[in-house]
Coordinates of N, CA, C and O in Angstrom, one line a residue:
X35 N 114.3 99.4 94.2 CA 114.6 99.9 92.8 C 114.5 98.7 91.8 O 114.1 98.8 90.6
X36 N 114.9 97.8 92.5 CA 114.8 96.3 91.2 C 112.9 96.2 91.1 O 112.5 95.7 90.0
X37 N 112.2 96.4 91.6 CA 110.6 96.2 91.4 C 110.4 97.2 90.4 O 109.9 96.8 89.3
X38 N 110.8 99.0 90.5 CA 110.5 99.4 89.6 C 111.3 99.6 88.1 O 110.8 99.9 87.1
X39 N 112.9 99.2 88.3 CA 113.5 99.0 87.0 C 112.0 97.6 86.3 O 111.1 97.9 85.5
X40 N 112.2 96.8 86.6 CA 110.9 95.9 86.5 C 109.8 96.2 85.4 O 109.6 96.0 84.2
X41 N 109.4 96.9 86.3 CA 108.0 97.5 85.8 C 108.0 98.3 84.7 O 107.0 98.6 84.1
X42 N 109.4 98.9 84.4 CA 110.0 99.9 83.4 C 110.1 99.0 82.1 O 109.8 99.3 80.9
X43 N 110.6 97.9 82.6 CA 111.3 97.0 81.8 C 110.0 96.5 80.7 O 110.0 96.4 79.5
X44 N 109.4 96.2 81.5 CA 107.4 95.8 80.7 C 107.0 96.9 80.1 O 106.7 96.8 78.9
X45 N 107.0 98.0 80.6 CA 106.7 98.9 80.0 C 107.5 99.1 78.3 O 106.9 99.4 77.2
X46 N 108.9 99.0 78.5 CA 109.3 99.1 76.9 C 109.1 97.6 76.1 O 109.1 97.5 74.9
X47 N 108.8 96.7 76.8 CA 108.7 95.4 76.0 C 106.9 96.2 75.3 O 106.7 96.5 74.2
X48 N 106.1 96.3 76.3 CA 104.7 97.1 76.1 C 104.9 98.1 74.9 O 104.7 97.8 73.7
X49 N 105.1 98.8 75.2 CA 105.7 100.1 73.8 C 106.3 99.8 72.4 O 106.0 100.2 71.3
X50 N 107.2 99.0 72.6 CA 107.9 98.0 71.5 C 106.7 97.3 70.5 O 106.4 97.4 69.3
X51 N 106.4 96.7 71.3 CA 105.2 96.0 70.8 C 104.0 96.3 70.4 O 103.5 95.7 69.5
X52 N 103.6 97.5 70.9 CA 102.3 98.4 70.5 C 103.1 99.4 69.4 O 102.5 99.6 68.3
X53 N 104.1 99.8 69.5 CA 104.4 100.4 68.1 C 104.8 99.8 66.8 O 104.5 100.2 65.7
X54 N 105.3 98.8 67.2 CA 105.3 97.8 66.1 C 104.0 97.4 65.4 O 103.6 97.5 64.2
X55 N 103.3 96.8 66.5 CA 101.9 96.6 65.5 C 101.2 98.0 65.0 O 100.6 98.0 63.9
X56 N 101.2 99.0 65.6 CA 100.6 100.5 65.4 C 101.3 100.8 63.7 O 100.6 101.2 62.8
X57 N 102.6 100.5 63.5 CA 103.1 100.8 62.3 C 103.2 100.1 61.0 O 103.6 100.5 59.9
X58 N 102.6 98.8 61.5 CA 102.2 97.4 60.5 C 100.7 98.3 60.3 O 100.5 98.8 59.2
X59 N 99.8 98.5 61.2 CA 98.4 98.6 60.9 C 98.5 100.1 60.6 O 97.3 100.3 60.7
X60 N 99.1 101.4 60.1 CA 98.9 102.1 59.6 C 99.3 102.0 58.1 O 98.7 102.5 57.1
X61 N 100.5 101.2 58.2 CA 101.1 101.1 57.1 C 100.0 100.5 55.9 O 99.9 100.8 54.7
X62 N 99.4 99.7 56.5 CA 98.5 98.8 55.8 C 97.6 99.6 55.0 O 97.6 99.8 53.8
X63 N 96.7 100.0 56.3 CA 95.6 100.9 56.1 C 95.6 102.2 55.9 O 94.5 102.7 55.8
X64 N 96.5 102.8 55.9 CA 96.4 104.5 55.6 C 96.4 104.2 54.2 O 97.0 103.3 53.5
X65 N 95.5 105.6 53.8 CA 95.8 105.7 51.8 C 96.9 106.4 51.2 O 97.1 106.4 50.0
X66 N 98.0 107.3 52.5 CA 98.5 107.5 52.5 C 100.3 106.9 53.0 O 101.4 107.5 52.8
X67 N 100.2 105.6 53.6 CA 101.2 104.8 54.1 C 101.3 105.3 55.7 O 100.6 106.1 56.4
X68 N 102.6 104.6 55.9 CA 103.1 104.9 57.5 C 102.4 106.4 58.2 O 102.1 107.3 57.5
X69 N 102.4 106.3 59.2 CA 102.2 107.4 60.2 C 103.2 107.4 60.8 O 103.5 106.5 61.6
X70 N 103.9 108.6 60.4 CA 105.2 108.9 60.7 C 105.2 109.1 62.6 O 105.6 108.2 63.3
X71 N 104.6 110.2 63.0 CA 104.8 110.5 64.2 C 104.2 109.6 65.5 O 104.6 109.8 66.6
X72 N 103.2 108.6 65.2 CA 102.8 108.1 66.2 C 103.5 107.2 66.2 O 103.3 106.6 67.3
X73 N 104.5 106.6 65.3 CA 105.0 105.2 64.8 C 105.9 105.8 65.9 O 105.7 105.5 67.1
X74 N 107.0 106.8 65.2 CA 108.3 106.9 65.7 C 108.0 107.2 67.1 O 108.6 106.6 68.0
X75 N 107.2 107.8 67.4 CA 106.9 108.5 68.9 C 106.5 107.4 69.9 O 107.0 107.4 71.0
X76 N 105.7 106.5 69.6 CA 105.5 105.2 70.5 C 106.7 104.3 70.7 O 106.8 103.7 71.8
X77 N 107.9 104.2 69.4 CA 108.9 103.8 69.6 C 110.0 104.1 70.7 O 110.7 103.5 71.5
X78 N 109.9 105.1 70.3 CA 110.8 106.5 71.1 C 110.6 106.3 72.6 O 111.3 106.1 73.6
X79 N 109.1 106.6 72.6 CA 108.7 106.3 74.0 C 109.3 104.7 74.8 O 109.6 104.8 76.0
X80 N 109.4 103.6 74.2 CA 110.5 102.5 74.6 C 111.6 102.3 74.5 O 112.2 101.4 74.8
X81 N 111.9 103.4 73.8 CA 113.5 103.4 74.2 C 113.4 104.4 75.5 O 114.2 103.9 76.3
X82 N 112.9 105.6 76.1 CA 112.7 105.8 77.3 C 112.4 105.3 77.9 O 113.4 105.3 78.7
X83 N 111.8 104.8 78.2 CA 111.3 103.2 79.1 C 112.9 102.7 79.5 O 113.6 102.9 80.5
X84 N 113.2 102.1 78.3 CA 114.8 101.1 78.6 C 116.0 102.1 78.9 O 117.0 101.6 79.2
X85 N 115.8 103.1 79.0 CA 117.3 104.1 79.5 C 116.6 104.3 81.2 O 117.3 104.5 82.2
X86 N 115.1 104.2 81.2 CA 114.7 104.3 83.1 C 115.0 103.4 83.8 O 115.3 103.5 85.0
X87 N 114.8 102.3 83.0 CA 115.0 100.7 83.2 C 115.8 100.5 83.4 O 115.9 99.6 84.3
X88 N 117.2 101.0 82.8 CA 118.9 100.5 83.0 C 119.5 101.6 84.2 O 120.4 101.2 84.9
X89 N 119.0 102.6 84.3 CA 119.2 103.4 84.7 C 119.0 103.0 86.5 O 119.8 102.8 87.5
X90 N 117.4 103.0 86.4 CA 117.6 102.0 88.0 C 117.5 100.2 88.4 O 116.9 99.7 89.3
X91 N 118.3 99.5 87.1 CA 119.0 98.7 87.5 C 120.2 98.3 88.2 O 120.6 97.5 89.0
X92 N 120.6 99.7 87.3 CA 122.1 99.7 87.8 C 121.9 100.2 89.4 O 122.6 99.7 90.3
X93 N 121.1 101.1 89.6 CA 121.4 101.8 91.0 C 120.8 100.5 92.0 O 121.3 100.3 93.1
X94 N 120.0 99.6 91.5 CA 119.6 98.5 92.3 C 120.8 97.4 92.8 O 120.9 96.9 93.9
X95 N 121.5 97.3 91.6 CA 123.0 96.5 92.2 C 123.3 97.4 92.9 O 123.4 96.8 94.0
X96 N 123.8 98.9 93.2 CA 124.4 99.4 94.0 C 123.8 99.8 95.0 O 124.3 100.7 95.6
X97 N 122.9 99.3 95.3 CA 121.9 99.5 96.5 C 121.1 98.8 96.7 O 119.9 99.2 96.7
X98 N 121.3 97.4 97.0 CA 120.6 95.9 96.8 C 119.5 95.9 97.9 O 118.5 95.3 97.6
X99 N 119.6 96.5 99.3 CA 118.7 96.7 100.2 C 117.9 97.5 100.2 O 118.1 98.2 101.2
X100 N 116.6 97.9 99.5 CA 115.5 98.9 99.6 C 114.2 98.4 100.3 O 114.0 97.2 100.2
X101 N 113.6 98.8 100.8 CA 112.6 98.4 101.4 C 111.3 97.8 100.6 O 110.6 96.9 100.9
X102 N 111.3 98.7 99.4 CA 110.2 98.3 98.3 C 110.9 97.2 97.5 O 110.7 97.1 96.3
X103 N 111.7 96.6 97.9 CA 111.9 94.8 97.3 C 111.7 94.3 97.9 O 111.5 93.2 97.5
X104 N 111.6 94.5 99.4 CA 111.5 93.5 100.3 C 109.8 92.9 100.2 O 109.2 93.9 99.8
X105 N 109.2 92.2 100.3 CA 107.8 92.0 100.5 C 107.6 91.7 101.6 O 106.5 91.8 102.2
X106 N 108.6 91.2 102.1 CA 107.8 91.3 104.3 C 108.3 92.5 104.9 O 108.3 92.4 106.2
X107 N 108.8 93.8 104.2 CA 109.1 95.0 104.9 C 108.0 95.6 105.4 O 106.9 95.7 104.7
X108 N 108.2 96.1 106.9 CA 107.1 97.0 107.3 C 107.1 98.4 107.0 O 108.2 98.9 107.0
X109 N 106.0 99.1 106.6 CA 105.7 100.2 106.3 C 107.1 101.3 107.4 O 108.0 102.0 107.0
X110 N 106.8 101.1 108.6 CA 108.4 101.7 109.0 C 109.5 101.8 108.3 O 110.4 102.5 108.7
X111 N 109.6 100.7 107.1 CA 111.5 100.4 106.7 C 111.9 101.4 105.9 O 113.0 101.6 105.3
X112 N 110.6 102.5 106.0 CA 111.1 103.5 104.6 C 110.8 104.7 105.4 O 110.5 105.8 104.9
X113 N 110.9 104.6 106.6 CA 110.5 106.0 107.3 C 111.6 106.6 107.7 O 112.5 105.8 108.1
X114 N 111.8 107.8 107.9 CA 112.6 108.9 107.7 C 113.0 110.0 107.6 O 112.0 110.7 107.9
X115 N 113.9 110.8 107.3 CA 114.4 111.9 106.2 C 114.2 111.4 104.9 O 114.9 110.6 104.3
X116 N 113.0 112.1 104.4 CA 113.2 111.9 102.8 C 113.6 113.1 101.7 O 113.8 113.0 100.5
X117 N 113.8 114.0 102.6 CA 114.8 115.3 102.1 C 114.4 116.5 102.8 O 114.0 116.2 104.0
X118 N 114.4 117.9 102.6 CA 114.9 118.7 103.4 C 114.2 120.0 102.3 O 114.8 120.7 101.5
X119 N 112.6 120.2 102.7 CA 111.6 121.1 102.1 C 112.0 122.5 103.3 O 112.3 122.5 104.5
X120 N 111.9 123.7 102.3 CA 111.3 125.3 103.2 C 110.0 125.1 103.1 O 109.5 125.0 102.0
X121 N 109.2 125.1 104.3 CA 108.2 125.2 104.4 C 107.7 126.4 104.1 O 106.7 126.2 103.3
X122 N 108.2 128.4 104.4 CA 107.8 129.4 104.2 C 108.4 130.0 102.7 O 108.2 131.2 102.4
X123 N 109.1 129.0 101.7 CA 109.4 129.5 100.4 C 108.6 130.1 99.3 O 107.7 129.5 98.7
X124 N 108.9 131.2 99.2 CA 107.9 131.9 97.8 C 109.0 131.5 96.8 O 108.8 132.4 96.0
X125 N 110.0 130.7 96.2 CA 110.7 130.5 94.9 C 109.7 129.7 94.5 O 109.6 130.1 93.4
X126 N 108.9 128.7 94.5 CA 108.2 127.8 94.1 C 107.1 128.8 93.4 O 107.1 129.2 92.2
X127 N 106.1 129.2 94.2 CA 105.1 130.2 93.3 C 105.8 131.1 92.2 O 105.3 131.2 91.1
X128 N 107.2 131.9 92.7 CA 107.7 132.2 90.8 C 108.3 131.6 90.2 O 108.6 131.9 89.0
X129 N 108.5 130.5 90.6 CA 108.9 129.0 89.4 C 107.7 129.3 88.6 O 107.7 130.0 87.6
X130 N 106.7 128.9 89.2 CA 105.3 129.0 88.4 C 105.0 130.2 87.7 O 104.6 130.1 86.5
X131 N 105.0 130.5 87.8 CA 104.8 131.9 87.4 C 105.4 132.4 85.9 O 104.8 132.8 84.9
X132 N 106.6 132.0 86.2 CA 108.0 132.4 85.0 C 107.1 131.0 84.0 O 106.5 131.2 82.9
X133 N 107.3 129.8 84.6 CA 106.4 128.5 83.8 C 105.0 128.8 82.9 O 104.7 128.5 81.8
X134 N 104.1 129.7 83.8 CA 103.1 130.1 83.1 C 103.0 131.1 81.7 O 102.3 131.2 80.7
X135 N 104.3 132.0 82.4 CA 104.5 133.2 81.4 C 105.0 132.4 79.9 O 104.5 132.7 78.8
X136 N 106.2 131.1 80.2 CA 107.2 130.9 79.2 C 105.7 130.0 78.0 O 105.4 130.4 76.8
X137 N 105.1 129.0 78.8 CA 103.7 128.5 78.3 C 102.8 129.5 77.4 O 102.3 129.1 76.3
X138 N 102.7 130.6 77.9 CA 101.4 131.8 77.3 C 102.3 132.0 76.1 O 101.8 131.9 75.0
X139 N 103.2 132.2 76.1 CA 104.4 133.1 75.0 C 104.7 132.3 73.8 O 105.1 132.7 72.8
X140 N 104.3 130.8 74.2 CA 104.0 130.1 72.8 C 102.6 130.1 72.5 O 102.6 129.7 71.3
X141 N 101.4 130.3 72.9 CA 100.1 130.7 72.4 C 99.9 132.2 72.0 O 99.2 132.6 71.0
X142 N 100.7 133.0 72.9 CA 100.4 134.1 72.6 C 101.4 135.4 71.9 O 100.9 136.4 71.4
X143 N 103.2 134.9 72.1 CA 103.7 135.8 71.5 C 105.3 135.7 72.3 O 105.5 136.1 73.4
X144 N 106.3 135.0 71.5 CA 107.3 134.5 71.6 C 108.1 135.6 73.1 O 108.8 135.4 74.1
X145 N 107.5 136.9 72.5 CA 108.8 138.1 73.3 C 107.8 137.6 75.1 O 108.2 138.4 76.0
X146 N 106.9 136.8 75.4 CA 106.7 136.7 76.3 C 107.4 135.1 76.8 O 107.7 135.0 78.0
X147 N 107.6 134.4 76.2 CA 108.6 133.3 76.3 C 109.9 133.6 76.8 O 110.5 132.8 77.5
X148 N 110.6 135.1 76.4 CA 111.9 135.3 76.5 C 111.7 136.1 77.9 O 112.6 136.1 78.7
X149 N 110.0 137.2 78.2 CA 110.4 137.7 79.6 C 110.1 136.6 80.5 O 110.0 137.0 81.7
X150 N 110.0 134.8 80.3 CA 109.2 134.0 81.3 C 110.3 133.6 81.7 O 110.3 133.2 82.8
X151 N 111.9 133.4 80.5 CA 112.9 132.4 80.6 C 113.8 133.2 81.7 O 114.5 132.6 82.5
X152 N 113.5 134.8 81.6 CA 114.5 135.7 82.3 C 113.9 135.4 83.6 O 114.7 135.1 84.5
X153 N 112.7 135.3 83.7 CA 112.4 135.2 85.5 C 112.7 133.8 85.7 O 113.1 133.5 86.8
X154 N 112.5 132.9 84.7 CA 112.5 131.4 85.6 C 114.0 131.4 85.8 O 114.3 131.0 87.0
X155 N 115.0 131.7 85.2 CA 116.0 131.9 85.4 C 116.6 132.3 87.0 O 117.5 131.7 87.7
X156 N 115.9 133.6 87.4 CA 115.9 134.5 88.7 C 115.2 133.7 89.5 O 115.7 133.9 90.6
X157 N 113.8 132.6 89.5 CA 113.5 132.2 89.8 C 114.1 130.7 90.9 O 113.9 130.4 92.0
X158 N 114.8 130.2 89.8 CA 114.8 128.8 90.0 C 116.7 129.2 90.6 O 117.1 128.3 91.3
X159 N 117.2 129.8 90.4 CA 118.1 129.9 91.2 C 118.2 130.3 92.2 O 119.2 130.2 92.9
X160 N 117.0 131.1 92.6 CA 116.8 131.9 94.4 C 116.6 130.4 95.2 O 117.1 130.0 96.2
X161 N 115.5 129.8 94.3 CA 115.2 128.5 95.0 C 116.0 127.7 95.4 O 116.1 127.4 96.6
X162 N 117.2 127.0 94.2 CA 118.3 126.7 94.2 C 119.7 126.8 95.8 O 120.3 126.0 96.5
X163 N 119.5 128.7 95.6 CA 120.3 129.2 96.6 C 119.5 129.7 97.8 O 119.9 130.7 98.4
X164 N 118.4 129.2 98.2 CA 117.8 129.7 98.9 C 118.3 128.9 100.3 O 117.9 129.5 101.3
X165 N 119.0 127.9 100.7 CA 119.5 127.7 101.9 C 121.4 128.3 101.9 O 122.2 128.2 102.8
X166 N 121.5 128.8 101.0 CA 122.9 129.6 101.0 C 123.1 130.7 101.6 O 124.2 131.1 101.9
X167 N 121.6 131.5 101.8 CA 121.7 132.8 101.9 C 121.5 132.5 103.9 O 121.8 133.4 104.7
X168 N 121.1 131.5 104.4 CA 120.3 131.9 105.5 C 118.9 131.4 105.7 O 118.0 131.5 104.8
X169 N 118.6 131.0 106.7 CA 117.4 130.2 107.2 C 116.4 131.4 107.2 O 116.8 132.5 107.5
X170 N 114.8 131.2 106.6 CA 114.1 132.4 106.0 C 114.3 133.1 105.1 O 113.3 133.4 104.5
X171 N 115.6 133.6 104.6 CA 116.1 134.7 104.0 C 115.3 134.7 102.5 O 115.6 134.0 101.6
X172 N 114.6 135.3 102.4 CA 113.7 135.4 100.6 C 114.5 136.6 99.9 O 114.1 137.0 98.8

């Protein structure tokens, strides 16, 4: 976790930096002044950066042994349980689904946004409770 807090960390120094100059060179050159949304938005974007960055710093003190810090770890040091998939699950295809519908209903017509939120709703909670009910159980 300390390699990729790291990498996070460059990343908002990167972003800082390119929005700052992005907001000097619009400001200059537009006939119009600043560009409001790419300024603020590249900004924005490093301050996300720095909350991913602090975020798995901190888990890095509290978990100082990972295998991706180590540089003489062997590809075994990370092998495992890396969690616990339903291989025969249909909640994922109507995740999608309700996602596609909620998607179309801002191109095409809000009252289909509201029938996409109702399924992802029904959706993402079968998924959710889908080891509650019973192994298979759909």
């Amino acid at each position: 976790m300390r390699t990729t807090a790291r990498i996070f960390t460059i990343l908002m120094v990167f972003f800082l930096i390119v929005g700052t100059v992005y907001g000097f060179m619009s400001a200059t050159y537009e006939p119009l002044g600043l560009e409001p949304v790419g300024f603020y938005g590249i900004l924005l974007l490093g301050g996300l950066s720095a909350m991913i960055a602090a975020v798995l710093g901190m888990n890095a003190r509290r978990h100082p042994d990972r295998p991706e810090d180590d540089d003489d770890a062997p590809v075994s040091a990370d092998a495992g349980i890396q969690g616990s998939f339903s291989p025969f699950s249909w909640w994922p295809w109507w995740v999608s689904i309700a996602a596609a519908l909620c998607f179309l209903g801002v191109a095409a017509g809000w009252w289909i946004t509201g029938l996409g939120a109702v399924l992802a709703i029904y959706a993402i909670t079968g998924w959710v409770m889908e080891f509650s009910r019973g192994q298979f159980a759909h």
